[in-house]
Coordinates of C-alpha atoms in Angstrom, one line a residue:
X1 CA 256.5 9.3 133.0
X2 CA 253.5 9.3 130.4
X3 CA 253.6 12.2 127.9
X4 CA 250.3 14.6 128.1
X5 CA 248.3 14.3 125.2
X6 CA 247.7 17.5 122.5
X7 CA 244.5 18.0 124.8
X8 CA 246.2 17.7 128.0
X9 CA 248.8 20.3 126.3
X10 CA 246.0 22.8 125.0
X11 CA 244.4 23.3 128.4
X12 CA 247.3 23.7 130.1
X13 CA 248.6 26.5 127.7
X14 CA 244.7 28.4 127.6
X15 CA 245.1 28.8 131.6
X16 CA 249.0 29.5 131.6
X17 CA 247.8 32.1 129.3
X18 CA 244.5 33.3 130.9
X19 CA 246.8 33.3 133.9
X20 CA 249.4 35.7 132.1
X21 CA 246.6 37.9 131.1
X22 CA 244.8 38.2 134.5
X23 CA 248.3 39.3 136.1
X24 CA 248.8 41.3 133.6
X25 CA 245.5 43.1 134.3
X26 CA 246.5 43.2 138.3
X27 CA 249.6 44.7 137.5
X28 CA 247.9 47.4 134.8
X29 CA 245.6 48.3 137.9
X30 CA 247.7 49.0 140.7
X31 CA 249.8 51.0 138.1
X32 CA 247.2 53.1 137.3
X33 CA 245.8 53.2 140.6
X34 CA 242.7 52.5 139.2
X35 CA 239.9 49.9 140.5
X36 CA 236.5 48.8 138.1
X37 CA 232.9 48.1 138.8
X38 CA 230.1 46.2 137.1
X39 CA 229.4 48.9 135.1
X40 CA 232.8 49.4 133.5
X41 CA 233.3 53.0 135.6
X42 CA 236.9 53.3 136.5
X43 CA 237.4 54.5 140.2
X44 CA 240.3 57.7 140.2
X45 CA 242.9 57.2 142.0
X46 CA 243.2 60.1 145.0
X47 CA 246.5 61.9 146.1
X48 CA 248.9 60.4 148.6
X49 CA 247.5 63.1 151.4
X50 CA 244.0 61.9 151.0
X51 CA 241.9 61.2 154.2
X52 CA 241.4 57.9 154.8
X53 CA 238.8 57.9 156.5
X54 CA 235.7 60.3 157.2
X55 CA 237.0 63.4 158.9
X56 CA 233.9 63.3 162.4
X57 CA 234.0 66.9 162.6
X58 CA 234.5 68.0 158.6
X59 CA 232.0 69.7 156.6
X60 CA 231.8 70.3 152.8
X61 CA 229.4 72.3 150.3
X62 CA 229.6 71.8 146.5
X63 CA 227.8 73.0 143.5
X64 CA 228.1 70.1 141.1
X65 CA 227.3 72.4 138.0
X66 CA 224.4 71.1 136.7
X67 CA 224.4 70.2 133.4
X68 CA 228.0 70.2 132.9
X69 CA 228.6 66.3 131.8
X70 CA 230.6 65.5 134.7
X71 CA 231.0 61.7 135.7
X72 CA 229.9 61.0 138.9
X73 CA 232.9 59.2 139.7
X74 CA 235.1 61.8 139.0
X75 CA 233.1 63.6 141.6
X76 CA 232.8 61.0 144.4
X77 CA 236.7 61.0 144.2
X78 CA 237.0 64.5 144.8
X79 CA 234.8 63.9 147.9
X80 CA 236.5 61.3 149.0
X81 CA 240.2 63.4 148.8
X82 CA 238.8 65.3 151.8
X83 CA 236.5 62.6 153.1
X84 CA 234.1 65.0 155.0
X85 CA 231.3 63.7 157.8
X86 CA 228.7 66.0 156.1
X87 CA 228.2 67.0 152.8
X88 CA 225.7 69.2 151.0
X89 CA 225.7 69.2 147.4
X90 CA 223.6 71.5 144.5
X91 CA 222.7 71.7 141.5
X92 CA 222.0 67.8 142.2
X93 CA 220.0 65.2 140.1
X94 CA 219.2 62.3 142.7
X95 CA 220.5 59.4 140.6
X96 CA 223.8 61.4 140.4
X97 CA 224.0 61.5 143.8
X98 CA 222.8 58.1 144.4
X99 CA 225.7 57.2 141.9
X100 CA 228.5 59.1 143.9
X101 CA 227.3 57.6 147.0
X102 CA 227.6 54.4 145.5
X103 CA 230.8 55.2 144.3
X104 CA 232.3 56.5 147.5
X105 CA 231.3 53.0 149.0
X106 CA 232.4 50.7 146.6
X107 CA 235.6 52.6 145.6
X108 CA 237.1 54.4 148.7
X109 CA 235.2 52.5 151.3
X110 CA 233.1 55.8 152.6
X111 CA 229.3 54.6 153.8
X112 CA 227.2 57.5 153.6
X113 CA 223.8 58.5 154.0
X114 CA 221.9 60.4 152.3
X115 CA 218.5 62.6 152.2
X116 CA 216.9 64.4 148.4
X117 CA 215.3 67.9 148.5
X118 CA 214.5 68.2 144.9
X119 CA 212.5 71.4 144.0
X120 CA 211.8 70.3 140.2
X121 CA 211.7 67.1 138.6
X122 CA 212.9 68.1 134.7
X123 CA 214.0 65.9 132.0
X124 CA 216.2 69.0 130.6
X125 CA 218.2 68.8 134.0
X126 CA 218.0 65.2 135.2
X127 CA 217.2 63.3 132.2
X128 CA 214.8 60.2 132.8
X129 CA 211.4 59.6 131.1
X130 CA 209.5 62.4 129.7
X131 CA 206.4 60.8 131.9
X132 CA 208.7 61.2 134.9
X133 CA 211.9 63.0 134.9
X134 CA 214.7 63.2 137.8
X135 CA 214.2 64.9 140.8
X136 CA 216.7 68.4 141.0
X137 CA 217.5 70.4 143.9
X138 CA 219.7 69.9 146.9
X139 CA 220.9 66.9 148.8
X140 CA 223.0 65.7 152.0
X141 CA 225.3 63.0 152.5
X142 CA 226.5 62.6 156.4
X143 CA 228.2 59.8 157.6
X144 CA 225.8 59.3 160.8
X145 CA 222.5 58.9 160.0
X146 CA 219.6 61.8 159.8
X147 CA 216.7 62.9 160.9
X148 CA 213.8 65.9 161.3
X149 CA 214.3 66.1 157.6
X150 CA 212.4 69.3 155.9
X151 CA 212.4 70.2 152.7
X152 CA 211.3 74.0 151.9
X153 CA 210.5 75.2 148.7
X154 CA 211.1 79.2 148.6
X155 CA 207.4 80.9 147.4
X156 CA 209.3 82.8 145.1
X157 CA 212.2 81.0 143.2
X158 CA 213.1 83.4 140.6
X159 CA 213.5 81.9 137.1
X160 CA 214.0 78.2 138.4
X161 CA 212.6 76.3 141.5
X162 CA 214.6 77.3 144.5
X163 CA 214.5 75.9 148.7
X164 CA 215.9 74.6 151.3
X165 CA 216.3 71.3 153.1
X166 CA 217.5 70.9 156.8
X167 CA 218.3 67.8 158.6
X168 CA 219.5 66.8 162.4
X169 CA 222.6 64.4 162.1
X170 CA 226.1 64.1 164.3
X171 CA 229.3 66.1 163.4
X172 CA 232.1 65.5 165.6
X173 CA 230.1 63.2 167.9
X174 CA 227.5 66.1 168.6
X175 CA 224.2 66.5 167.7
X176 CA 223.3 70.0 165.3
X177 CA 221.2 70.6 162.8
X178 CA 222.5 71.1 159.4
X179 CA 220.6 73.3 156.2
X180 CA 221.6 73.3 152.7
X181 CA 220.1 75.5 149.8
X182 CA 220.7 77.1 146.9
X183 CA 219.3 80.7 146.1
X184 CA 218.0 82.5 143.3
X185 CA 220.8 83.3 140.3
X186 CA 222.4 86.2 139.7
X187 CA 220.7 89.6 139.1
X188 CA 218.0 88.5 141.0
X189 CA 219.0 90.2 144.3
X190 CA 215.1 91.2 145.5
X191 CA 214.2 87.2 145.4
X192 CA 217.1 86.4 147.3
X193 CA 216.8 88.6 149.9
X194 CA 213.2 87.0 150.5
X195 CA 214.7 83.8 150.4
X196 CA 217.4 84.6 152.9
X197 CA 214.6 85.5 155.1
X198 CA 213.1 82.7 154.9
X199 CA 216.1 80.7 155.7
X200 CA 217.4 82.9 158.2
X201 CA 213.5 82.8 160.0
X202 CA 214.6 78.7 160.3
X203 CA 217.8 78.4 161.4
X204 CA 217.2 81.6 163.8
X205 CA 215.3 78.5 165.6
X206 CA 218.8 76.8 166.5
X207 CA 221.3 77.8 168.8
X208 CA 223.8 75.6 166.9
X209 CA 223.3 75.2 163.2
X210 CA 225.5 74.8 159.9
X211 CA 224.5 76.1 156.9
X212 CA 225.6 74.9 153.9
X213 CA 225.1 76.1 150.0
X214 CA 225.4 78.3 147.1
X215 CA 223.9 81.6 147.7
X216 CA 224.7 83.2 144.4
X217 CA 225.6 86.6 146.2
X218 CA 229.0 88.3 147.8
X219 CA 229.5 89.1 151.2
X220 CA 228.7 92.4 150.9
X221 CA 225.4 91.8 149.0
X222 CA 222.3 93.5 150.8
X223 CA 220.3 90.3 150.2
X224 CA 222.4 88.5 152.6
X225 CA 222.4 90.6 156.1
X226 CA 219.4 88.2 157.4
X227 CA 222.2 85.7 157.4
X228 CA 224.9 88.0 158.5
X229 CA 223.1 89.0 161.9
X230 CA 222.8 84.8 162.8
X231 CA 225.9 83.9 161.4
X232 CA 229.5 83.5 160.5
X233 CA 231.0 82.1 157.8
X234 CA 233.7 79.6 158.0
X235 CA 236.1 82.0 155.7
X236 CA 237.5 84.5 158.5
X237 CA 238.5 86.8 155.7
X238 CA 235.1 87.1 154.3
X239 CA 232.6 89.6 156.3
X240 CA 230.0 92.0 154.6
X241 CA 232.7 94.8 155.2
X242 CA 235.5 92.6 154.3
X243 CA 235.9 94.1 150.6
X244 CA 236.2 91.8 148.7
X245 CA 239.2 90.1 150.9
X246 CA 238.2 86.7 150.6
X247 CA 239.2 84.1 149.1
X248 CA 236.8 83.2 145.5
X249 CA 234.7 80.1 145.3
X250 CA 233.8 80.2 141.8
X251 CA 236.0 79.9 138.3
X252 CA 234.4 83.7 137.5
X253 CA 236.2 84.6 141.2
X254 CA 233.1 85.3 143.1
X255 CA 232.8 84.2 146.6
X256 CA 229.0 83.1 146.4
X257 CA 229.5 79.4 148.7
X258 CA 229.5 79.3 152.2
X259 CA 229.5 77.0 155.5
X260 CA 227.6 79.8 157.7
X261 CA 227.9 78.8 161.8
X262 CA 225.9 79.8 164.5
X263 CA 226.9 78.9 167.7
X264 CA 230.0 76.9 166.8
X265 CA 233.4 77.8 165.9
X266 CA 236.0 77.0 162.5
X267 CA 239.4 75.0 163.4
X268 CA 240.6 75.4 159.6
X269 CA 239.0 77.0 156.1
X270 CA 239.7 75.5 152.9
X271 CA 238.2 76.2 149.0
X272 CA 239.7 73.7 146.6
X273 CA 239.4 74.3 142.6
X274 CA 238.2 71.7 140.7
X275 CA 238.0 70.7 137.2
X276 CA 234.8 68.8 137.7
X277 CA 232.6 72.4 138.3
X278 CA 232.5 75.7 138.1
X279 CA 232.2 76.3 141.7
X280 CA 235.1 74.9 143.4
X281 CA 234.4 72.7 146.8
X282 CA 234.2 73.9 150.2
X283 CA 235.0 72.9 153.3
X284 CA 235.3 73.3 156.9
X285 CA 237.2 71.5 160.4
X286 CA 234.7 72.8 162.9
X287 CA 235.3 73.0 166.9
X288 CA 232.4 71.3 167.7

């Protein structure tokens, strides 16, 4: 048999070695239970009890914490643990959210759409041009798609733009119209109770509603009886004359998130800490 040539030789050691190397990579990979994306963003690897799939009947609310420097794919994995059919986030620039979707696609197979109800566009919050910054506010992802979208901006938002947005989409194969908002902060307990009225004027339209958000108040605030007389929230420990039994959703241990129902009933309540915000995620297995 002919001997190869030095050329022959070199070419054949460059791809036994680009071969070592790509294994190599493969192998680093499924260690680290880690997966990459044009960008260079490496996908986190979720527990072993993670849902694989969406959850139909599954609701979550979030406060991403905005600005807290938080990657957006550490937060689409935290979504993805729990995998829920409807999610409404705050605090929520809309190319972080269009990011997380992405990355709940690309990375953990979750198709998602999605509906913006920014209040404020400001570079401060969202970055982008000074001649156009990013759209802040609320925003949905649900796993069917939506419609009857309306986005509300309160007439009085305290010291930052405040509303609501409200969409019609499926959760456990029925149709119900889901809101998501986010009030005025703390101390401001006269703007939020004319917010909650407001809010509570809309979904007082629906026999069956979820709503979804960060209300910067505890049960037993005044502000909140508008939604107290339509609604229940998720929590079964936490009523306005609960005191203070419920569980916290916030790292200062103040409940202030909710999944308020009216006309349906809660299966199972859970509030999960996370180190990617200072509100911890919410969410909800509803009898639908």
């Amino acid at each position: 048999m002919p001997q190869a040539s030095r050329g022959e030789e070199a070419v054949v050691l460059v791809k036994s070695w680009r071969w070592f190397v790509g294994a190599a990579v493969v192998a680093c990979l499924v260690l680290l239970g880690t997966g990459t994306r044009g960008d260079g963003s490496l996908a986190r690897s979720l527990p072993a009890d993670a849902a694989e799939e969406v959850v139909p009947n599954r609701v979550m609310t979030w406060n991403l914490c905005n600005p807290c420097d938080e990657r957006n794919v550490d937060r689409a994995a935290e979504i993805a643990t729990y995998a829920p059919q409807v999610v409404g986030l705050q605090e929520a620039c809309a190319r972080d959210v269009k990011k997380i979707r992405d990355y709940l696609e690309s990375f953990y197979g979750l198709d998602y759409h999605v509906e913006y109800g920014p209040v404020l566009r400001k570079w401060s919050r969202c970055g982008g041009a000074p001649w156009n910054p990013g759209g802040y506010g609320q925003a949905i992802l649900s796993a069917a798609p939506m419609t009857d979208v309306v986005k509300v901006e309160y007439p009085d938002g305290g010291s930052e733009d405040r509303g609501y947005m409200a969409v019609t989409t499926e959760v456990g194969d029925r149709s119900v119209r889901v809101f998501n908002t986010h009030l005025a902060q703390r101390r401001q307990e006269a703007v939020r109770a004319q917010q909650t009225g407001v809010l509570a004027e809309a979904v007082g339209r629906y026999d069956r509603a979820i709503v979804l958000g960060d209300f910067n108040a505890v049960p037993e605030a005044a502000e909140l009886a508008p939604m107290w007389e339509l609604a229940t929230d998720t929590d079964p420990g936490c009523r306005p004359t609960s005191g203070g039994d419920c569980g916290p959703t916030t790292d200062w241990q103040s409940k202030f998130d909710y999944v308020f129902l009216r006309g349906i009933a809660p299966l199972q309540h859970w509030v999960h800490p996370t180190a990617y915000s200072d509100h911890h995620l919410v969410h909800t297995d509803l009898d639908m």
